[in-house]
């Protein structure tokens, strides 16, 4: 029960890393606001959490809209009484996975930055406002990417994740005097979340096997990353066991960036 008594918001909770994290957070005792652009999938995650004996409430949000992020934090406080953890996990790929820099349009660039960086900015901002008003600190976790650490995984997408990493470190330093910790996990490729479909590659499960195998072959530990791997790291970083860890970027990558 690493997160017993914690009230947490997880964005992008309708799929992939967000859903796996919602389930693990609840298993560790957290109450979870399952937030997603897709209201149905947010509700489905909340139902899965409840069916497993946890507590969750679904909430529809577009994290690229500041007023909606502010309202999401207010909703968590209204439901649970206070906020302890905001996990800014939403991220979208380039709409045509594999696109070269010159294939990106201005609209692609603006959308990627609005969601991937804007969402994290608004989340950090309003979580810090809430934590300062409550007193007693709080935790922000962001989902970055290996693509923001090395030149892999998409140019514009990688640039958005580099910005997420920088925000993580700067907000961590600024908010530390208020007892607020801010960290990021940086996953490597996870072929089995909804991310590839969001990037225009909606492949049947059997066609994902060779992709997963080729990804695994690039990792020193020899296996591809899963949403559950990220959820485990997220639980730890949001728990009091990580009470002296802030401003860190944790690759969840089987050793990929250490090579
Ligand atoms: N899958 C990968 O290969 C990979 C690798 C590295 C990092 N990441 C990052 O991991 C995080 C989770 O991705 P995933 O693989 O679970 O993807 P996913 O597509 O399975 O889940 C993303 C969720 O975010 C939601 N979402 C999209 N736009 C939104 C918005 N504007 N407001 C609210 N919700 C929105 C989607 O509806 C979806 O439920 C993202 O930040 C992604 O960039 C993914």
XYZ file of N, CA and C and ligand atoms in Angstrom:
821
model
N 0.842 -1.215 0.000
C 0.000 0.000 0.000
C 0.873 1.259 0.000
N 1.704 1.369 -1.050
C 2.661 2.485 -1.128
C 1.989 3.845 -1.280
N 0.749 3.849 -1.770
C 0.081 5.134 -2.032
C -1.179 5.286 -1.166
N -1.203 4.583 -0.051
C -2.379 4.635 0.826
C -2.647 6.077 1.277
N -3.907 6.496 1.157
C -4.281 7.842 1.599
C -3.977 8.933 0.598
N -3.418 8.578 -0.566
C -3.082 9.604 -1.576
C -4.238 9.769 -2.560
N -4.497 11.025 -2.903
C -5.493 11.344 -3.925
C -4.749 11.749 -5.186
N -4.987 11.008 -6.264
C -4.169 11.196 -7.473
C -5.032 11.455 -8.701
N -4.504 12.310 -9.569
C -5.075 12.468 -10.910
C -4.099 11.825 -11.879
N -4.623 11.022 -12.803
C -3.792 10.481 -13.882
C -4.414 10.925 -15.194
N -3.644 11.635 -16.018
C -4.184 12.044 -17.325
C -3.787 11.006 -18.378
N -4.614 10.920 -19.400
C -4.399 9.870 -20.402
C -4.711 8.506 -19.807
N -5.597 8.491 -18.806
C -5.872 7.255 -18.054
C -6.754 6.275 -18.828
N -7.230 6.694 -20.001
C -8.111 5.810 -20.759
C -7.392 4.708 -21.516
N -6.066 4.735 -21.544
C -5.339 3.780 -22.390
C -3.908 3.608 -21.869
N -3.249 2.579 -22.366
C -1.807 2.412 -22.209
C -1.256 2.661 -20.809
N -0.240 3.512 -20.743
C 0.464 3.799 -19.486
C -0.506 4.361 -18.437
N -1.408 5.237 -18.880
C -2.350 5.863 -17.943
C -3.268 4.842 -17.300
N -3.793 3.928 -18.122
C -4.690 2.897 -17.561
C -3.921 1.953 -16.632
N -2.757 1.505 -17.061
C -1.961 0.598 -16.214
C -1.616 1.294 -14.893
N -1.328 2.594 -14.967
C -0.968 3.336 -13.747
C -2.181 3.495 -12.842
N -3.349 3.770 -13.428
C -4.562 3.916 -12.615
C -4.809 2.629 -11.819
N -4.652 1.499 -12.495
C -4.875 0.210 -11.821
C -3.852 -0.021 -10.714
N -2.578 0.267 -10.988
C -1.523 0.039 -9.983
C -1.630 1.041 -8.827
N -1.934 2.318 -9.158
C -2.071 3.326 -8.095
C -3.188 2.896 -7.132
N -4.321 2.462 -7.694
C -5.450 2.071 -6.846
C -5.096 0.835 -6.021
N -4.367 -0.105 -6.654
C -3.937 -1.310 -5.940
C -3.062 -0.948 -4.741
N -2.315 0.158 -4.888
C -1.430 0.615 -3.796
C -2.147 1.572 -2.849
N -3.482 1.712 -2.998
C -4.263 2.460 -2.011
C -4.655 3.862 -2.393
N -4.253 4.339 -3.590
C -4.617 5.705 -3.986
C -6.061 5.757 -4.474
N -6.681 6.932 -4.270
C -7.951 7.229 -4.948
C -7.569 7.934 -6.240
N -8.206 7.534 -7.348
C -7.730 7.988 -8.662
C -8.811 8.737 -9.423
N -8.459 9.922 -9.916
C -9.293 10.592 -10.918
C -8.744 10.172 -12.274
N -9.543 9.395 -12.997
C -9.146 8.858 -14.302
C -9.548 9.876 -15.370
N -8.564 10.630 -15.873
C -8.868 11.750 -16.769
C -8.389 11.456 -18.183
N -9.241 11.740 -19.157
C -8.868 11.489 -20.553
C -9.759 12.327 -21.460
N -9.240 12.609 -22.647
C -10.013 13.275 -23.700
C -11.197 12.404 -24.103
N -10.963 11.106 -24.097
C -12.002 10.139 -24.448
C -12.764 9.764 -23.167
N -13.952 10.375 -23.021
C -14.716 10.190 -21.777
C -15.072 8.719 -21.548
N -15.365 7.990 -22.645
C -15.755 6.583 -22.493
C -14.593 5.740 -21.969
N -13.403 5.969 -22.523
C -12.271 5.148 -22.065
C -11.849 5.546 -20.649
N -12.015 6.827 -20.292
C -11.748 7.240 -18.894
C -12.699 6.503 -17.954
N -13.972 6.409 -18.375
C -14.975 5.730 -17.542
C -14.679 4.233 -17.461
N -14.222 3.661 -18.583
C -13.890 2.230 -18.609
C -12.750 1.942 -17.616
N -11.746 2.804 -17.587
C -10.638 2.619 -16.639
C -11.148 2.726 -15.197
N -11.997 3.729 -14.949
C -12.536 3.891 -13.586
C -13.318 2.629 -13.189
N -14.063 2.076 -14.140
C -14.843 0.860 -13.845
C -13.908 -0.318 -13.565
N -12.817 -0.418 -14.314
C -11.850 -1.509 -14.073
C -11.232 -1.384 -12.682
N -10.910 -0.153 -12.302
C -10.338 0.083 -10.964
C -11.339 -0.329 -9.895
N -12.589 0.096 -10.066
C -13.621 -0.212 -9.068
C -13.869 -1.723 -9.000
N -13.862 -2.360 -10.182
C -14.096 -3.812 -10.213
C -12.985 -4.550 -9.476
N -11.797 -3.955 -9.446
C -10.669 -4.584 -8.742
C -10.635 -4.186 -7.267
N -11.667 -3.446 -6.828
C -11.759 -3.104 -5.407
C -11.201 -1.737 -5.047
N -10.807 -0.945 -6.059
C -10.247 0.385 -5.794
C -11.291 1.478 -5.893
N -10.817 2.723 -5.758
C -11.704 3.884 -5.863
C -11.249 4.749 -7.022
N -12.159 5.031 -7.949
C -11.808 5.887 -9.091
C -13.036 6.626 -9.587
N -12.784 7.816 -10.099
C -13.826 8.640 -10.693
C -13.327 9.032 -12.074
N -14.201 8.992 -13.069
C -13.794 9.371 -14.426
C -14.015 10.861 -14.642
N -13.154 11.448 -15.491
C -13.271 12.874 -15.774
C -12.809 13.134 -17.206
N -13.612 13.850 -17.974
C -13.223 14.187 -19.352
C -12.428 15.484 -19.347
N -11.283 15.478 -20.050
C -10.438 16.676 -20.105
C -9.664 16.712 -21.410
N -9.478 17.905 -21.931
C -8.499 18.118 -23.001
C -7.353 18.891 -22.353
N -6.227 18.231 -22.143
C -5.149 18.864 -21.373
C -4.499 20.040 -22.093
N -4.826 20.228 -23.375
C -4.261 21.384 -24.081
C -5.035 22.663 -23.766
N -6.116 22.532 -22.986
C -6.959 23.690 -22.638
C -6.792 24.012 -21.154
N -6.240 25.181 -20.857
C -5.920 25.520 -19.466
C -7.147 25.478 -18.556
N -8.272 26.020 -19.031
C -9.454 26.045 -18.155
C -9.914 24.624 -17.803
N -9.722 23.697 -18.740
C -10.136 22.305 -18.475
C -9.193 21.615 -17.477
N -7.921 21.969 -17.545
C -6.956 21.383 -16.592
C -7.249 21.919 -15.186
N -7.538 23.212 -15.108
C -7.880 23.822 -13.818
C -9.141 23.149 -13.252
N -10.133 22.931 -14.126
C -11.384 22.305 -13.685
C -11.154 20.859 -13.244
N -10.205 20.171 -13.902
C -9.891 18.775 -13.541
C -9.318 18.715 -12.118
N -8.450 19.655 -11.808
C -7.853 19.669 -10.462
C -8.934 20.004 -9.423
N -9.794 20.951 -9.779
C -10.898 21.303 -8.863
C -11.810 20.093 -8.650
N -12.041 19.309 -9.712
C -12.921 18.135 -9.588
C -12.312 17.102 -8.650
N -10.994 16.908 -8.741
C -10.343 15.933 -7.847
C -10.472 16.388 -6.396
N -10.284 17.683 -6.174
C -10.383 18.210 -4.800
C -11.820 18.070 -4.299
N -12.774 18.315 -5.199
C -14.171 18.197 -4.804
C -14.514 16.738 -4.434
N -14.027 15.787 -5.257
C -14.343 14.380 -5.004
C -13.628 13.831 -3.780
N -12.333 14.177 -3.661
C -11.495 13.484 -2.667
C -11.111 14.368 -1.467
N -11.341 15.691 -1.579
C -11.032 16.585 -0.458
C -9.699 17.302 -0.588
N -8.745 16.700 -1.310
C -7.428 17.344 -1.500
C -6.732 16.613 -2.653
N -5.593 17.159 -3.077
C -4.814 16.517 -4.143
C -3.406 16.233 -3.624
N -2.932 15.016 -3.826
C -1.560 14.671 -3.428
C -0.656 14.454 -4.632
N -1.210 13.919 -5.716
C -0.383 13.527 -6.873
C -1.077 13.933 -8.166
N -0.335 14.601 -9.046
C -0.808 14.778 -10.426
C 0.173 14.065 -11.346
N -0.333 13.095 -12.075
C 0.503 12.401 -13.057
C 0.099 12.899 -14.451
N 0.923 13.814 -14.999
C 0.712 14.361 -16.348
C 1.248 13.349 -17.350
N 0.397 12.446 -17.783
C 0.879 11.336 -18.618
C 0.501 11.465 -20.097
N -0.419 12.378 -20.410
C -0.858 12.470 -21.827
C 0.310 12.823 -22.739
N 0.341 12.159 -23.874
C 1.277 12.525 -24.935
C 0.741 11.951 -26.230
N 0.893 12.710 -27.308
C 0.451 12.214 -28.624
C 1.661 12.143 -29.546
N 1.633 11.159 -30.472
C 2.725 11.069 -31.445
C 2.452 11.987 -32.622
N 3.446 12.118 -33.480
C 3.183 12.765 -34.757
C 2.058 11.979 -35.443
N 1.131 12.664 -36.150
C -0.020 11.937 -36.706
C 0.355 10.914 -37.775
N 1.586 10.981 -38.289
C 2.048 9.986 -39.277
C 3.381 9.460 -38.770
N 3.308 8.401 -37.947
C 4.527 7.871 -37.316
C 5.602 7.602 -38.359
N 6.819 7.970 -38.058
C 7.916 7.764 -38.994
C 8.167 8.983 -39.876
N 7.308 10.017 -39.749
C 7.477 11.214 -40.586
C 8.828 11.866 -40.320
N 9.494 12.283 -41.396
C 10.747 13.031 -41.278
C 10.411 14.475 -40.885
N 11.426 15.207 -40.443
C 11.205 16.599 -40.026
C 10.446 17.384 -41.096
N 10.915 17.251 -42.352
C 10.332 18.078 -43.427
C 8.902 17.672 -43.788
N 8.459 16.530 -43.296
C 7.072 16.107 -43.556
C 6.091 16.679 -42.535
N 6.599 17.298 -41.484
C 5.703 17.882 -40.482
C 5.171 19.227 -40.987
N 3.867 19.433 -40.800
C 3.277 20.727 -41.145
C 3.319 21.624 -39.905
N 3.037 22.920 -40.136
C 2.965 23.858 -39.003
C 1.849 23.411 -38.047
N 0.775 22.883 -38.620
C -0.350 22.436 -37.761
C 0.072 21.231 -36.914
N 0.873 20.303 -37.500
C 1.389 19.159 -36.715
C 2.204 19.677 -35.533
N 3.097 20.620 -35.838
C 3.996 21.191 -34.823
C 3.176 21.820 -33.687
N 2.191 22.629 -34.085
C 1.401 23.338 -33.072
C 0.605 22.364 -32.205
N 0.022 21.350 -32.826
C -0.786 20.379 -32.059
C 0.103 19.582 -31.095
N 1.266 19.122 -31.604
C 2.171 18.344 -30.739
C 2.609 19.163 -29.529
N 2.963 20.428 -29.770
C 3.396 21.256 -28.632
C 2.216 21.602 -27.721
N 1.037 21.854 -28.312
C -0.130 22.232 -27.494
C -0.489 21.111 -26.517
N -0.450 19.877 -26.993
C -0.859 18.759 -26.121
C 0.305 18.315 -25.235
N 1.451 18.024 -25.851
C 2.542 17.388 -25.090
C 3.228 18.346 -24.121
N 3.391 19.599 -24.530
C 4.052 20.566 -23.643
C 3.006 21.414 -22.918
N 2.009 21.907 -23.677
C 0.953 22.719 -23.056
C 0.269 21.953 -21.930
N -0.040 20.693 -22.174
C -0.729 19.888 -21.160
C 0.087 19.753 -19.889
N 1.390 19.548 -20.048
C 2.262 19.396 -18.870
C 2.445 20.747 -18.163
N 2.581 21.807 -18.958
C 2.701 23.157 -18.372
C 1.464 23.484 -17.533
N 0.277 23.317 -18.120
C -0.950 23.652 -17.377
C -1.097 22.758 -16.145
N -0.749 21.487 -16.308
C -0.854 20.566 -15.180
C 0.070 20.975 -14.047
N 1.350 21.199 -14.382
C 2.317 21.607 -13.340
C 1.843 22.891 -12.667
N 1.442 23.859 -13.492
C 1.052 25.166 -12.954
C -0.097 25.033 -11.948
N -1.161 24.361 -12.350
C -2.333 24.329 -11.474
C -2.185 23.338 -10.324
N -1.341 22.341 -10.499
C -1.064 21.459 -9.357
C -0.272 22.229 -8.303
N 0.721 22.987 -8.748
C 1.531 23.751 -7.791
C 0.661 24.784 -7.066
N -0.233 25.432 -7.818
C -1.159 26.391 -7.184
C -1.969 25.680 -6.092
N -2.474 24.494 -6.413
C -3.286 23.736 -5.457
C -2.442 23.281 -4.253
N -1.238 22.788 -4.526
C -0.371 22.310 -3.430
C -0.006 23.463 -2.494
N 0.285 24.630 -3.073
C 0.628 25.783 -2.223
C -0.578 26.197 -1.376
N -1.777 26.176 -1.976
C -2.986 26.578 -1.242
C -3.278 25.600 -0.101
N -3.062 24.300 -0.360
C -3.336 23.268 0.663
C -2.301 23.289 1.773
N -1.018 23.532 1.368
C 0.124 23.334 2.263
C 0.452 21.847 2.335
N 1.669 21.530 2.762
C 2.026 20.119 2.950
C 2.638 19.450 1.729
N 2.896 20.208 0.657
C 3.607 19.647 -0.491
C 2.722 18.846 -1.424
N 3.371 18.079 -2.285
C 2.654 17.290 -3.280
C 3.632 16.720 -4.280
N 3.103 15.919 -5.189
C 3.960 15.255 -6.184
C 3.395 15.475 -7.579
N 4.290 15.827 -8.502
C 3.939 15.833 -9.927
C 4.850 14.822 -10.608
N 4.257 13.992 -11.440
C 5.042 13.102 -12.297
C 4.649 13.398 -13.734
N 5.626 13.494 -14.608
C 5.361 13.726 -16.030
C 5.831 12.512 -16.826
N 5.159 12.232 -17.938
C 5.692 11.213 -18.841
C 6.464 11.918 -19.954
N 7.771 11.741 -19.921
C 8.623 12.231 -21.000
C 8.800 11.115 -22.006
N 10.019 10.958 -22.518
C 10.296 9.884 -23.469
C 11.798 9.781 -23.707
N 12.222 8.580 -24.053
C 13.580 8.394 -24.563
C 13.805 9.330 -25.762
N 12.698 9.606 -26.488
C 12.794 10.493 -27.669
C 13.166 11.926 -27.288
N 13.065 12.269 -26.013
C 13.502 13.586 -25.551
C 14.893 13.553 -24.948
N 15.505 12.356 -24.927
C 16.858 12.206 -24.360
C 17.900 11.989 -25.450
N 17.493 11.293 -26.517
C 18.422 11.012 -27.624
C 17.691 11.294 -28.941
N 18.432 11.298 -30.035
C 17.830 11.594 -31.339
C 17.168 10.382 -31.944
N 16.110 9.928 -31.310
C 15.350 8.758 -31.768
C 13.884 9.003 -31.480
N 13.007 8.516 -32.354
C 11.583 8.510 -32.012
C 10.783 9.675 -32.559
N 11.387 10.476 -33.418
C 10.618 11.573 -34.020
C 11.200 12.921 -33.637
N 11.363 13.776 -34.640
C 12.022 15.074 -34.409
C 11.163 16.015 -33.578
N 9.963 16.332 -34.090
C 9.124 17.305 -33.381
C 8.598 16.688 -32.082
N 8.176 15.430 -32.159
C 7.735 14.726 -30.947
C 8.861 14.729 -29.904
N 10.075 14.410 -30.332
C 11.219 14.390 -29.412
C 11.464 15.762 -28.800
N 11.269 16.806 -29.614
C 11.460 18.173 -29.100
C 10.423 18.487 -28.031
N 9.188 17.998 -28.213
C 8.176 18.255 -27.172
C 8.578 17.555 -25.881
N 9.144 16.364 -25.997
C 9.510 15.620 -24.786
C 10.746 16.230 -24.123
N 11.659 16.786 -24.940
C 12.787 17.516 -24.360
C 12.283 18.689 -23.527
N 11.247 19.341 -24.024
C 10.660 20.467 -23.280
C 10.011 19.973 -21.981
N 9.363 18.816 -22.050
C 8.765 18.238 -20.829
C 9.859 17.955 -19.795
N 10.993 17.442 -20.263
C 12.094 17.133 -19.336
C 12.612 18.409 -18.677
N 12.759 19.475 -19.472
C 13.267 20.729 -18.916
C 12.276 21.333 -17.925
N 10.983 21.288 -18.271
C 9.956 21.776 -17.339
C 10.026 21.009 -16.025
N 10.220 19.699 -16.136
C 10.288 18.841 -14.945
C 11.385 19.333 -14.006
N 12.573 19.570 -14.565
C 13.706 19.962 -13.716
C 13.503 21.364 -13.143
N 13.053 22.293 -13.993
C 12.926 23.684 -13.538
C 11.820 23.827 -12.494
N 10.687 23.167 -12.715
C 9.590 23.270 -11.737
C 10.004 22.568 -10.440
N 10.764 21.477 -10.566
C 11.226 20.765 -9.362
C 12.037 21.701 -8.470
N 12.945 22.467 -9.085
C 13.798 23.368 -8.298
C 12.957 24.501 -7.702
N 12.066 25.063 -8.528
C 11.266 26.204 -8.081
C 10.284 25.819 -6.970
N 9.701 24.641 -7.083
C 8.633 24.263 -6.142
C 9.155 23.506 -4.918
N 10.438 23.136 -4.933
C 10.999 22.350 -3.825
C 10.811 23.017 -2.457
N 10.990 24.346 -2.350
C 10.792 24.956 -1.023
C 9.381 24.780 -0.472
N 8.431 24.418 -1.354
C 7.046 24.201 -0.902
C 6.767 22.715 -0.677
N 7.814 21.901 -0.697
C 7.631 20.464 -0.453
C 7.051 19.728 -1.650
N 7.150 20.344 -2.819
C 6.585 19.716 -4.028
C 7.710 19.019 -4.787
N 7.508 17.741 -5.099
C 8.484 16.976 -5.892
C 7.965 16.835 -7.321
N 8.870 16.948 -8.290
C 8.487 16.856 -9.709
C 9.512 15.987 -10.429
N 9.053 14.876 -10.998
C 9.960 13.967 -11.709
C 9.318 13.547 -13.026
N 10.097 12.868 -13.846
C 9.546 12.355 -15.107
C 10.051 10.943 -15.347
N 9.208 10.133 -15.964
C 9.690 8.862 -16.503
C 9.834 9.037 -18.016
N 10.823 8.348 -18.570
C 11.138 8.494 -19.992
C 11.097 7.108 -20.631
N 9.906 6.690 -21.083
C 9.802 5.338 -21.635
C 10.454 5.227 -23.011
N 10.907 4.017 -23.319
C 11.267 3.666 -24.693
C 9.993 3.193 -25.396
N 10.127 2.755 -26.642
C 8.955 2.378 -27.434
C 8.123 1.296 -26.745
N 6.802 1.515 -26.748
C 5.856 0.522 -26.207
C 4.849 0.229 -27.313
N 5.119 -0.774 -28.127
C 4.264 -1.011 -29.297
C 2.829 -1.401 -28.954
N 2.554 -1.841 -27.716
C 1.216 -2.380 -27.444
C 0.255 -1.413 -26.748
N 0.628 -0.142 -26.607
C -0.354 0.827 -26.105
C -1.136 1.368 -27.307
N -1.940 2.380 -27.071
C -2.703 2.977 -28.175
C -1.901 3.978 -28.990
N -0.635 4.144 -28.642
C 0.199 5.204 -29.218
C 0.407 5.038 -30.729
N 0.653 3.804 -31.170
C 0.903 3.586 -32.598
C -0.349 3.875 -33.411
N -1.503 3.471 -32.882
C -2.759 3.762 -33.584
C -2.966 5.275 -33.670
N -2.612 5.986 -32.570
C -2.745 7.449 -32.577
C -1.818 8.067 -33.626
N -0.752 7.353 -33.966
C 0.181 7.816 -34.996
C -0.141 7.264 -36.376
N -1.360 6.753 -36.531
C -1.800 6.298 -37.850
C -1.390 4.881 -38.189
N -0.893 4.111 -37.195
C -0.491 2.716 -37.448
C -1.290 1.789 -36.546
N -2.547 1.555 -36.917
C -3.424 0.712 -36.107
C -3.294 -0.734 -36.585
N -2.317 -1.450 -36.055
C -2.003 -2.794 -36.546
C -2.655 -3.862 -35.672
N -3.045 -4.995 -36.273
C -3.544 -6.103 -35.454
C -2.430 -6.649 -34.564
N -2.840 -7.273 -33.442
C -1.878 -7.699 -32.406
C -0.737 -8.547 -32.980
N -1.049 -9.472 -33.927
C 0.013 -10.376 -34.407
C 1.082 -9.613 -35.207
N 0.674 -8.504 -35.837
C 1.671 -7.720 -36.582
C 2.569 -6.892 -35.647
N 2.157 -6.827 -34.376
C 2.984 -6.095 -33.406
C 4.138 -6.961 -32.897
N 4.004 -8.296 -33.035
C 5.048 -9.193 -32.521
C 6.426 -8.887 -33.106
N 6.563 -8.804 -34.461
C 7.894 -8.510 -35.008
C 8.401 -7.116 -34.634
N 7.478 -6.171 -34.497
C 7.888 -4.803 -34.105
C 8.444 -4.849 -32.683
N 7.709 -5.553 -31.818
C 8.146 -5.666 -30.420
C 9.511 -6.368 -30.349
N 9.683 -7.377 -31.176
C 10.956 -8.120 -31.164
C 12.111 -7.225 -31.635
N 11.844 -6.384 -32.632
C 12.932 -5.534 -33.130
C 13.282 -4.445 -32.113
N 12.263 -3.962 -31.404
C 12.521 -2.982 -30.334
C 13.335 -3.653 -29.227
N 12.899 -4.851 -28.836
C 13.569 -5.573 -27.749
C 15.050 -5.791 -28.063
N 15.343 -6.034 -29.342
C 16.729 -6.310 -29.741
C 17.644 -5.105 -29.558
N 17.059 -3.888 -29.458
C 17.888 -2.686 -29.255
C 18.143 -2.422 -27.766
N 17.496 -3.187 -26.890
C 17.632 -2.946 -25.449
C 18.630 -3.918 -24.826
N 19.585 -3.431 -24.042
C 20.513 -4.337 -23.365
C 19.802 -5.443 -22.581
N 18.667 -5.123 -21.959
C 17.953 -6.162 -21.198
C 17.137 -7.086 -22.091
N 17.008 -6.756 -23.372
C 16.472 -7.689 -24.354
C 14.964 -7.845 -24.408
N 14.227 -6.965 -23.724
C 12.772 -7.032 -23.885
C 12.200 -5.619 -24.067
N 11.074 -5.562 -24.773
C 10.435 -4.266 -25.017
C 9.768 -3.784 -23.731
N 9.549 -2.478 -23.670
C 8.924 -1.868 -22.491
C 7.408 -2.006 -22.606
N 6.766 -2.178 -21.450
C 5.301 -2.258 -21.412
C 4.744 -1.114 -20.558
N 3.449 -0.906 -20.719
C 2.769 0.111 -19.900
C 2.932 -0.223 -18.415
N 2.963 -1.525 -18.111
C 3.078 -1.945 -16.701
C 4.452 -1.597 -16.132
N 5.500 -1.680 -16.966
C 6.840 -1.269 -16.510
C 6.802 0.198 -16.059
N 6.120 1.024 -16.872
C 6.033 2.455 -16.534
C 5.219 2.665 -15.265
N 4.142 1.902 -15.122
C 3.281 2.048 -13.941
C 4.059 1.739 -12.656
N 4.938 0.735 -12.717
C 5.738 0.394 -11.525
C 6.645 1.557 -11.128
N 7.314 2.141 -12.124
C 8.201 3.287 -11.842
C 7.383 4.460 -11.309
N 6.181 4.646 -11.885
C 5.324 5.766 -11.478
C 4.882 5.611 -10.025
N 4.502 4.402 -9.647
C 4.081 4.162 -8.249
C 5.205 4.569 -7.309
N 6.409 4.089 -7.597
C 7.535 4.394 -6.710
C 7.787 5.904 -6.628
N 7.853 6.564 -7.784
C 8.195 7.997 -7.797
C 7.124 8.858 -7.115
N 5.876 8.373 -7.112
C 4.793 9.131 -6.472
C 4.629 8.762 -5.002
N 5.362 7.771 -4.547
C 5.213 7.323 -3.157
C 6.200 8.058 -2.242
N 5.950 7.951 -0.943
C 6.837 8.610 0.025
C 8.222 7.961 0.069
N 8.349 6.759 -0.503
C 9.687 6.144 -0.556
C 10.640 6.968 -1.411
N 10.076 7.806 -2.303
C 10.902 8.652 -3.180
C 10.972 10.076 -2.624
N 10.806 10.205 -1.301
C 10.624 11.545 -0.717
C 11.820 12.479 -0.915
N 12.995 11.924 -1.216
C 14.142 12.826 -1.446
C 14.590 12.813 -2.912
N 13.677 12.421 -3.789
C 13.987 12.416 -5.225
C 13.154 13.479 -5.920
N 13.810 14.433 -6.536
C 13.074 15.414 -7.342
C 13.947 15.912 -8.485
N 13.286 16.325 -9.564
C 13.996 16.860 -10.732
C 14.713 15.795 -11.536
N 14.312 14.530 -11.385
C 15.024 13.476 -12.118
C 14.196 12.944 -13.297
N 14.932 12.500 -14.305
C 14.349 11.923 -15.516
C 14.734 10.450 -15.493
N 13.760 9.581 -15.345
C 14.055 8.154 -15.177
C 13.758 7.390 -16.470
N 14.799 6.987 -17.195
C 14.519 6.192 -18.389
C 13.927 4.840 -17.987
N 12.819 4.494 -18.629
C 12.239 3.146 -18.449
C 12.439 2.511 -19.817
N 13.631 1.931 -20.008
C 14.063 1.669 -21.389
C 14.944 0.436 -21.541
N 14.978 -0.417 -20.524
C 15.788 -1.630 -20.640
C 17.263 -1.361 -20.889
N 17.718 -0.164 -20.539
C 19.143 0.163 -20.704
C 19.478 0.835 -22.033
N 18.448 1.163 -22.826
C 18.674 1.696 -24.181
C 19.561 2.944 -24.201
N 19.246 3.953 -23.368
C 20.041 5.196 -23.458
C 21.381 5.092 -22.738
N 21.591 4.017 -21.994
C 22.882 3.841 -21.311
C 23.953 3.338 -22.272
N 23.520 2.855 -23.447
C 24.478 2.265 -24.392
C 25.436 3.312 -24.946
N 3.975 4.120 -26.587
C 5.196 4.557 -26.795
O 5.943 4.037 -27.648
C 5.750 5.668 -25.951
C 7.146 5.818 -25.824
C 7.663 6.830 -25.036
C 6.791 7.692 -24.380
N 5.453 7.537 -24.519
C 4.588 8.469 -23.800
O 3.828 7.725 -22.858
C 2.619 8.465 -22.561
C 1.443 7.520 -22.625
O 1.335 7.033 -23.960
P 0.683 5.636 -24.310
O 1.737 4.862 -25.048
O 0.032 5.058 -23.113
O -0.381 6.141 -25.389
P -1.944 5.870 -25.554
O -2.270 6.459 -26.893
O -2.258 4.440 -25.302
O -2.615 6.746 -24.403
C -2.698 8.140 -24.466
C -4.024 8.589 -23.876
O -4.033 10.030 -23.877
C -5.316 10.470 -24.265
N -5.214 11.830 -24.824
C -4.724 12.193 -26.039
N -4.810 13.532 -26.191
C -5.363 14.004 -25.046
C -5.700 15.318 -24.600
N -5.488 16.403 -25.369
N -6.234 15.456 -23.368
C -6.478 14.372 -22.589
N -6.182 13.104 -22.969
C -5.630 12.938 -24.184
C -5.782 9.450 -25.292
O -7.188 9.480 -25.443
C -5.247 8.147 -24.699
O -6.203 7.539 -23.851
C 2.594 9.629 -23.549
O 3.071 10.795 -22.920
C 3.561 9.201 -24.630
O 4.112 10.314 -25.309
C 4.899 6.546 -25.270
